[in-house]
């Protein structure tokens, strides 16, 4: 790193998440400077195929002029206005209506925030508020999965089931429980069928609920397909059984669709793909194709009715955030949803997805590959132990950005990726595997 390089300046000024900060001080950052479509360029003008959409988010790819223009126009028209004290503005109204019209199951209202973590946090808060409203104040505990990722605020970090969100951060808080990851090939006992596996996991959940007391459990959070936990598609019957259990014990179902919403799994929502009917649904990331931060929390009628009534009794709904329903973010999100429809993004994902998944499956006999999994444009290739980070590094040298989640290489390319770009992605990934095998 030369003294005044971007790397040196970054190392002296910026703190990076999901990064070894000690190593970073010596290694320096790869500084990404520009992007177009599925491609980004670094400060040395080296080009990379961005197969992770940044952090699972830039679904329309880089350089979308329409989104930039909408933001520019909205900033001139009305750059900011809060939704507090009975105020509103046209972009947030139109966006809320649009989201209600495409929701995967009937929803009554939308609450807006800026990030996935915040929206999950709000879902936890609203669960408490709801159970207080209906006279069950003891329903305060939460269940989610080991390896789930729901964010990194204090509540959403407690919901997350990954150790890096907890270790030395004094999390999870008490009252947050993590049950086994529904990953059949990894977590099944020897000789267990998929059916037996699902039955065992559901029995364990039922046991936990009974041990804690159903009257103390507020909500169960799920990602329809687990992303940051390593791309885990639960067995078909798992969610069917889970939803029966939650109904039996009167526990809210919260679907965290921060990664899966807006076409990623081959339907507009992962809840449709996995046949989930949530009480609360969270989306973010692809909601604005990551051009501006915005997240949304969909609330069904049963929950909203109680919230509305209670706020009337209290005289105020006390949840508020400065940027909730920000007009510029709302306008960009609305335009993003319009573009998805114009491009028939769901149809496009269904066409392109087999190219990616079949291409990765062809590599399953590679000596370094242990498992290939995925759905839609979300895929994971699990490598032999100890190869994940090395593979992501070699791929980056070869001009392909992927993410190592332990030893799983995750792929979540922009939804607009084309056939020839999938071919480049597969070629570079195979080359990375072969380079690793030889060394
Ligand atoms: N939920 C899921 C499923 C996620 O993948 C993420 C982020 N990767 C979050 C929540 C948190 O979103 P944010 O980083 O915007 O707070």
Coordinates of C-alpha atoms and ligand atoms in Angstrom, one line a residue:
X1 CA 0.0 0.0 0.0
X2 CA 1.6 3.3 -1.0
X3 CA 1.2 6.1 1.5
X4 CA -1.5 8.1 -0.1
X5 CA -3.3 5.3 -2.0
X6 CA -7.0 4.7 -1.6
X7 CA -6.1 1.5 0.2
X8 CA -3.9 3.3 2.7
X9 CA -6.5 6.0 3.3
X10 CA -9.2 3.4 3.7
X11 CA -7.1 1.4 6.2
X12 CA -6.6 4.5 8.3
X13 CA -10.2 5.8 8.3
X14 CA -12.9 3.1 7.6
X15 CA -14.2 0.2 9.8
X16 CA -15.3 -2.8 7.7
X17 CA -17.9 -5.4 8.6
X18 CA -17.4 -9.1 8.1
X19 CA -13.7 -8.4 7.7
X20 CA -10.7 -9.3 9.8
X21 CA -9.8 -5.8 10.9
X22 CA -6.3 -6.8 12.0
X23 CA -5.6 -8.3 8.6
X24 CA -7.2 -5.4 6.8
X25 CA -4.8 -3.0 8.2
X26 CA -2.0 -4.8 6.4
X27 CA -3.9 -6.2 3.4
X28 CA -5.9 -3.1 2.4
X29 CA -9.2 -3.0 0.6
X30 CA -10.2 -3.9 -2.9
X31 CA -11.6 -0.5 -3.8
X32 CA -14.5 -0.8 -6.2
X33 CA -14.9 2.4 -8.2
X34 CA -17.7 1.9 -10.8
X35 CA -20.2 -0.6 -12.1
X36 CA -22.3 -1.4 -15.2
X37 CA -24.8 -4.3 -15.3
X38 CA -23.3 -7.3 -13.6
X39 CA -19.8 -5.9 -13.8
X40 CA -17.7 -3.7 -11.4
X41 CA -14.3 -2.2 -11.8
X42 CA -11.7 -1.6 -9.1
X43 CA -9.4 1.4 -8.6
X44 CA -6.8 -0.4 -10.8
X45 CA -9.4 -0.6 -13.6
X46 CA -9.7 -4.4 -13.2
X47 CA -13.1 -5.8 -14.1
X48 CA -15.0 -8.3 -12.0
X49 CA -18.3 -10.2 -12.6
X50 CA -20.2 -9.4 -9.4
X51 CA -21.8 -12.8 -8.7
X52 CA -23.1 -11.7 -5.2
X53 CA -25.0 -8.6 -6.2
X54 CA -22.9 -6.8 -3.6
X55 CA -24.6 -8.1 -0.4
X56 CA -27.5 -10.0 -2.2
X57 CA -29.0 -6.8 -3.2
X58 CA -28.3 -5.0 -6.5
X59 CA -30.8 -7.0 -8.4
X60 CA -31.1 -4.7 -11.4
X61 CA -27.3 -4.5 -11.7
X62 CA -25.2 -1.3 -11.8
X63 CA -25.7 1.9 -13.7
X64 CA -29.5 1.9 -14.0
X65 CA -30.2 5.4 -15.3
X66 CA -34.0 5.2 -14.7
X67 CA -33.4 4.7 -11.0
X68 CA -30.9 7.6 -10.9
X69 CA -33.3 9.9 -12.7
X70 CA -36.2 9.0 -10.4
X71 CA -34.1 9.8 -7.4
X72 CA -33.0 13.1 -8.9
X73 CA -36.5 14.2 -9.8
X74 CA -37.9 13.2 -6.3
X75 CA -35.1 15.1 -4.6
X76 CA -36.1 18.2 -6.4
X77 CA -39.8 17.7 -5.9
X78 CA -39.8 16.7 -2.2
X79 CA -36.4 15.5 -0.8
X80 CA -37.7 14.5 2.6
X81 CA -40.8 14.4 4.7
X82 CA -41.6 12.3 7.8
X83 CA -44.7 10.1 8.2
X84 CA -45.2 11.2 11.8
X85 CA -48.1 13.2 13.2
X86 CA -50.5 12.3 10.4
X87 CA -48.2 13.4 7.5
X88 CA -47.7 11.5 4.3
X89 CA -46.5 12.0 0.7
X90 CA -47.4 10.5 -2.7
X91 CA -44.4 8.2 -3.3
X92 CA -44.9 6.3 0.0
X93 CA -48.6 5.9 -0.6
X94 CA -48.0 4.5 -4.1
X95 CA -45.3 2.2 -2.9
X96 CA -47.4 0.9 0.0
X97 CA -50.3 0.2 -2.3
X98 CA -48.1 -1.5 -4.8
X99 CA -46.6 -3.8 -2.1
X100 CA -50.0 -4.7 -0.8
X101 CA -51.1 -5.6 -4.3
X102 CA -48.2 -8.0 -4.9
X103 CA -47.9 -9.4 -1.4
X104 CA -47.8 -13.2 -1.4
X105 CA -50.6 -13.6 1.1
X106 CA -53.2 -11.0 2.2
X107 CA -51.6 -8.0 4.0
X108 CA -53.2 -5.0 5.5
X109 CA -50.6 -2.3 6.0
X110 CA -46.9 -1.6 5.4
X111 CA -44.4 -0.2 7.9
X112 CA -41.2 1.2 6.3
X113 CA -37.7 1.4 7.6
X114 CA -34.3 1.7 6.0
X115 CA -32.5 -1.7 6.5
X116 CA -33.3 -5.3 6.8
X117 CA -32.0 -5.3 10.4
X118 CA -34.3 -2.4 11.4
X119 CA -37.3 -4.0 9.8
X120 CA -36.7 -7.3 11.6
X121 CA -36.2 -5.3 14.8
X122 CA -39.5 -3.7 14.2
X123 CA -41.2 -7.0 13.5
X124 CA -40.0 -8.2 17.0
X125 CA -41.2 -5.0 18.5
X126 CA -44.6 -5.2 16.7
X127 CA -44.9 -8.9 17.9
X128 CA -44.6 -7.7 21.5
X129 CA -47.0 -4.8 20.8
X130 CA -49.5 -7.1 19.3
X131 CA -49.5 -9.7 22.1
X132 CA -49.9 -6.9 24.6
X133 CA -52.8 -5.6 22.6
X134 CA -54.6 -8.9 22.7
X135 CA -54.1 -9.4 26.4
X136 CA -51.2 -11.9 26.2
X137 CA -48.3 -9.9 27.5
X138 CA -46.3 -13.0 28.5
X139 CA -45.8 -13.9 24.8
X140 CA -42.4 -12.4 24.5
X141 CA -39.9 -15.0 23.4
X142 CA -38.7 -15.6 19.8
X143 CA -37.5 -18.7 17.9
X144 CA -35.4 -18.7 14.8
X145 CA -32.9 -21.1 13.2
X146 CA -29.3 -21.8 13.9
X147 CA -27.3 -20.1 11.1
X148 CA -30.2 -17.9 10.2
X149 CA -29.3 -14.3 9.4
X150 CA -31.9 -11.7 10.4
X151 CA -29.6 -8.7 10.8
X152 CA -27.3 -7.1 13.3
X153 CA -29.2 -4.7 15.6
X154 CA -29.6 -5.9 19.1
X155 CA -32.9 -7.7 18.5
X156 CA -32.2 -8.8 14.9
X157 CA -28.7 -9.8 15.9
X158 CA -30.3 -11.9 18.7
X159 CA -32.6 -13.5 16.1
X160 CA -29.6 -14.3 13.9
X161 CA -28.2 -17.7 14.5
X162 CA -24.7 -17.1 13.4
X163 CA -21.9 -16.9 16.0
X164 CA -20.2 -13.9 14.5
X165 CA -23.2 -11.8 15.3
X166 CA -23.1 -12.9 18.9
X167 CA -19.5 -13.6 20.0
X168 CA -18.1 -10.9 22.3
X169 CA -21.2 -8.7 21.5
X170 CA -23.1 -10.0 24.5
X171 CA -25.8 -11.5 22.3
X172 CA -28.2 -13.1 21.9
X173 CA -30.4 -11.5 24.6
X174 CA -32.3 -13.8 26.9
X175 CA -35.6 -15.1 25.4
X176 CA -34.2 -15.8 21.9
X177 CA -34.0 -19.5 20.9
X178 CA -32.3 -21.1 17.9
X179 CA -33.5 -24.4 16.6
X180 CA -31.7 -26.8 14.2
X181 CA -31.1 -25.6 10.7
X182 CA -33.4 -27.5 8.3
X183 CA -30.5 -28.6 6.1
X184 CA -31.2 -32.3 5.4
X185 CA -28.0 -33.4 3.7
X186 CA -25.9 -31.8 6.5
X187 CA -27.9 -32.4 9.6
X188 CA -29.7 -35.7 9.0
X189 CA -28.7 -38.5 11.3
X190 CA -27.2 -41.6 9.6
X191 CA -30.0 -43.5 7.8
X192 CA -32.6 -40.9 8.4
X193 CA -35.1 -40.2 5.6
X194 CA -36.1 -36.7 4.7
X195 CA -39.5 -37.4 6.3
X196 CA -37.9 -38.7 9.5
X197 CA -35.5 -35.7 9.5
X198 CA -38.4 -33.2 9.2
X199 CA -40.4 -35.1 11.9
X200 CA -37.4 -35.0 14.3
X201 CA -36.9 -31.2 13.8
X202 CA -40.5 -30.4 14.3
X203 CA -40.7 -32.6 17.4
X204 CA -37.7 -30.7 18.8
X205 CA -39.4 -27.4 18.1
X206 CA -42.6 -28.7 19.8
X207 CA -40.6 -29.8 22.8
X208 CA -39.0 -26.4 23.1
X209 CA -42.3 -24.6 22.9
X210 CA -43.8 -26.9 25.5
X211 CA -40.8 -26.6 27.8
X212 CA -40.8 -22.8 27.6
X213 CA -44.7 -22.6 27.6
X214 CA -46.6 -21.7 24.5
X215 CA -48.0 -18.7 26.4
X216 CA -44.5 -17.3 26.4
X217 CA -43.6 -17.5 22.7
X218 CA -44.3 -14.5 20.6
X219 CA -43.1 -15.4 17.1
X220 CA -41.0 -17.7 14.9
X221 CA -38.8 -16.0 12.3
X222 CA -37.8 -17.8 9.1
X223 CA -36.0 -17.0 5.9
X224 CA -37.9 -19.0 3.2
X225 CA -34.6 -20.0 1.8
X226 CA -31.6 -19.3 4.1
X227 CA -29.1 -17.0 2.5
X228 CA -26.2 -16.0 4.7
X229 CA -26.4 -19.3 6.5
X230 CA -25.0 -21.0 3.4
X231 CA -28.0 -21.3 1.0
X232 CA -30.2 -23.8 2.6
X233 CA -33.5 -24.8 1.0
X234 CA -35.5 -26.6 3.6
X235 CA -37.3 -29.9 2.7
X236 CA -40.8 -29.5 1.2
X237 CA -42.7 -30.7 4.2
X238 CA -40.8 -28.7 6.8
X239 CA -42.7 -25.4 6.5
X240 CA -46.0 -27.2 6.2
X241 CA -45.4 -28.9 9.5
X242 CA -43.9 -25.8 11.1
X243 CA -47.0 -23.7 10.2
X244 CA -49.3 -26.3 11.7
X245 CA -47.3 -26.2 14.9
X246 CA -47.3 -22.4 15.1
X247 CA -51.1 -22.3 14.5
X248 CA -51.6 -24.9 17.2
X249 CA -49.6 -22.9 19.8
X250 CA -50.8 -19.5 18.6
X251 CA -47.4 -18.2 17.6
X252 CA -46.8 -15.5 14.9
X253 CA -45.0 -16.5 11.7
X254 CA -42.5 -13.8 10.5
X255 CA -41.0 -14.3 7.0
X256 CA -37.7 -12.5 6.5
X257 CA -37.6 -12.1 2.8
X258 CA -34.8 -9.6 2.8
X259 CA -32.9 -11.8 0.3
X260 CA -35.7 -13.8 -1.3
X261 CA -38.3 -11.1 -2.2
X262 CA -38.7 -9.8 -5.7
X263 CA -38.0 -12.8 -7.9
X264 CA -34.8 -14.3 -6.4
X265 CA -36.3 -17.8 -6.0
X266 CA -38.3 -17.9 -9.2
X267 CA -41.4 -16.3 -7.7
X268 CA -42.0 -12.8 -6.7
X269 CA -41.7 -13.9 -3.1
X270 CA -39.9 -16.8 -1.4
X271 CA -43.1 -17.3 0.7
X272 CA -44.9 -18.3 -2.5
X273 CA -42.0 -20.7 -3.5
X274 CA -42.0 -22.3 0.0
X275 CA -45.8 -22.0 0.6
X276 CA -45.6 -19.8 3.6
X277 CA -48.3 -17.6 4.9
X278 CA -46.7 -15.1 7.2
X279 CA -48.3 -12.7 9.7
X280 CA -45.4 -10.3 9.1
X281 CA -43.1 -10.2 6.1
X282 CA -39.9 -8.2 5.8
X283 CA -38.3 -7.2 2.5
X284 CA -35.4 -4.8 1.8
X285 CA -32.4 -5.1 -0.6
X286 CA -34.0 -5.8 -4.0
X287 CA -36.9 -3.6 -3.0
X288 CA -34.9 -0.6 -4.3
X289 CA -32.3 -2.8 -6.1
X290 CA -30.0 -1.4 -3.4
X291 CA -29.9 2.0 -5.1
X292 CA -31.1 3.6 -1.8
X293 CA -31.6 2.0 1.6
X294 CA -35.3 1.1 2.2
X295 CA -37.0 -1.9 3.9
X296 CA -40.7 -2.7 4.3
X297 CA -42.6 -4.7 6.9
X298 CA -45.9 -6.1 5.7
X299 CA -48.5 -6.6 8.4
X300 CA -51.5 -8.8 8.1
X301 CA -55.1 -7.8 9.1
X302 CA -55.1 -9.8 12.3
X303 CA -52.0 -8.1 13.6
X304 CA -52.8 -4.6 12.2
X305 CA -56.3 -4.5 13.7
X306 CA -54.9 -5.0 17.2
X307 CA -52.1 -2.5 16.7
X308 CA -54.5 0.1 15.5
X309 CA -56.9 -0.4 18.3
X310 CA -54.2 -0.3 21.0
X311 CA -52.6 2.8 19.6
X312 CA -56.0 4.5 19.8
X313 CA -56.2 3.5 23.5
X314 CA -52.6 4.7 24.2
X315 CA -53.2 7.9 22.1
X316 CA -50.1 7.2 20.0
X317 CA -48.3 4.5 18.0
X318 CA -44.9 5.0 19.5
X319 CA -42.7 3.4 16.8
X320 CA -40.9 6.1 14.7
X321 CA -37.8 6.4 12.6
X322 CA -36.7 9.6 10.8
X323 CA -36.3 7.9 7.4
X324 CA -39.3 5.6 7.6
X325 CA -40.9 5.8 4.1
X326 CA -38.3 8.3 2.9
X327 CA -39.7 9.9 -0.3
X328 CA -36.6 9.4 -2.4
X329 CA -36.2 5.8 -1.3
X330 CA -40.0 5.2 -1.9
X331 CA -39.8 6.7 -5.4
X332 CA -36.8 4.6 -6.3
X333 CA -38.4 1.4 -4.9
X334 CA -41.6 2.1 -6.8
X335 CA -39.6 2.5 -10.1
X336 CA -37.7 -0.7 -9.3
X337 CA -40.9 -2.7 -8.9
X338 CA -42.1 -1.2 -12.2
X339 CA -38.9 -2.3 -13.9
X340 CA -39.3 -5.8 -12.5
X341 CA -42.7 -6.0 -14.1
X342 CA -41.6 -4.6 -17.4
X343 CA -38.7 -7.0 -17.6
X344 CA -40.9 -9.9 -16.4
X345 CA -38.1 -10.5 -13.9
X346 CA -39.7 -13.6 -12.5
X347 CA -39.9 -15.2 -16.0
X348 CA -36.3 -14.1 -16.7
X349 CA -35.1 -15.8 -13.4
X350 CA -37.0 -19.0 -14.3
X351 CA -35.2 -19.0 -17.7
X352 CA -31.7 -18.2 -16.5
X353 CA -31.8 -20.1 -13.2
X354 CA -31.4 -23.6 -14.8
X355 CA -28.3 -22.4 -16.7
X356 CA -26.7 -21.4 -13.4
X357 CA -27.8 -24.3 -11.3
X358 CA -27.2 -27.0 -14.0
X359 CA -23.8 -25.5 -14.7
X360 CA -22.9 -25.7 -11.0
X361 CA -24.3 -29.2 -10.7
X362 CA -22.0 -30.3 -13.5
X363 CA -19.1 -29.5 -11.1
X364 CA -20.3 -31.8 -8.4
X365 CA -17.8 -34.5 -9.3
X366 CA -15.0 -32.0 -9.0
X367 CA -12.6 -33.3 -6.3
X368 CA -13.1 -30.1 -4.2
X369 CA -16.9 -30.0 -4.4
X370 CA -19.0 -31.6 -1.6
X371 CA -22.5 -30.4 -2.4
X372 CA -24.3 -28.1 -4.8
X373 CA -27.6 -26.5 -3.8
X374 CA -29.9 -23.7 -4.7
X375 CA -33.1 -22.4 -6.1
X376 CA -33.8 -19.6 -8.6
X377 CA -30.7 -17.4 -8.8
X378 CA -29.5 -18.3 -5.4
X379 CA -26.9 -21.0 -5.2
X380 CA -24.3 -22.5 -2.9
X381 CA -21.4 -24.8 -3.7
X382 CA -20.0 -26.5 -0.6
X383 CA -16.3 -27.2 -0.9
X384 CA -14.0 -29.5 1.0
X385 CA -13.1 -28.3 4.4
X386 CA -10.8 -25.3 4.5
X387 CA -11.3 -24.2 0.8
X388 CA -14.0 -21.6 1.1
X389 CA -12.0 -18.4 1.7
X390 CA -9.2 -19.6 -0.6
X391 CA -11.6 -20.2 -3.4
X392 CA -13.2 -16.8 -3.1
X393 CA -9.8 -15.2 -3.1
X394 CA -8.7 -17.1 -6.3
X395 CA -12.0 -16.3 -8.0
X396 CA -11.4 -12.6 -7.2
X397 CA -8.0 -12.8 -8.8
X398 CA -9.7 -14.3 -11.8
X399 CA -12.3 -11.5 -12.0
X400 CA -15.2 -13.2 -10.2
X401 CA -16.7 -11.9 -7.0
X402 CA -18.3 -14.6 -4.9
X403 CA -18.7 -15.0 -1.1
X404 CA -17.3 -17.7 1.1
X405 CA -19.7 -18.6 3.8
X406 CA -17.6 -21.1 5.7
X407 CA -16.7 -23.6 3.0
X408 CA -19.7 -22.8 0.9
X409 CA -19.3 -20.5 -2.1
X410 CA -22.5 -18.4 -2.5
X411 CA -23.8 -17.1 -5.8
X412 CA -26.5 -14.5 -5.9
X413 CA -26.0 -12.6 -9.2
X414 CA -28.0 -9.6 -10.3
X415 CA -31.4 -10.9 -11.5
X416 CA -30.7 -9.2 -14.9
X417 CA -27.8 -11.5 -15.6
X418 CA -27.8 -12.9 -19.2
X419 CA -26.8 -16.3 -20.5
X420 CA -23.4 -15.2 -21.7
X421 CA -22.6 -13.8 -18.3
X422 CA -23.6 -17.0 -16.6
X423 CA -21.2 -18.8 -18.9
X424 CA -18.4 -16.4 -17.8
X425 CA -19.3 -16.9 -14.2
X426 CA -19.2 -20.7 -14.5
X427 CA -15.9 -20.7 -16.5
X428 CA -14.2 -18.5 -13.9
X429 CA -15.5 -20.5 -11.0
X430 CA -14.3 -23.8 -12.6
X431 CA -11.0 -22.2 -13.2
X432 CA -10.8 -21.1 -9.6
X433 CA -11.5 -24.7 -8.5
X434 CA -8.9 -26.1 -10.8
X435 CA -6.3 -23.6 -9.7
X436 CA -7.0 -24.6 -6.1
X437 CA -6.8 -28.3 -6.9
X438 CA -3.4 -27.9 -8.5
X439 CA -1.9 -25.9 -5.6
Ligands
LIG1 N1 -32.3 -10.6 6.8 C1 -31.6 -11.3 5.9 C2 -32.2 -12.6 5.4 C3 -30.4 -10.8 5.4 O1 -29.7 -11.5 4.5 C4 -29.9 -9.6 5.8 C5 -28.7 -9.0 5.3 N2 -27.8 -9.7 4.6 C6 -30.7 -8.9 6.8 C7 -31.9 -9.5 7.2 C8 -30.2 -7.6 7.4 O2 -30.4 -6.6 6.4 P1 -29.5 -5.3 6.6 O3 -28.1 -5.7 6.4 O4 -30.0 -4.4 5.5 O5 -29.7 -4.7 7.9

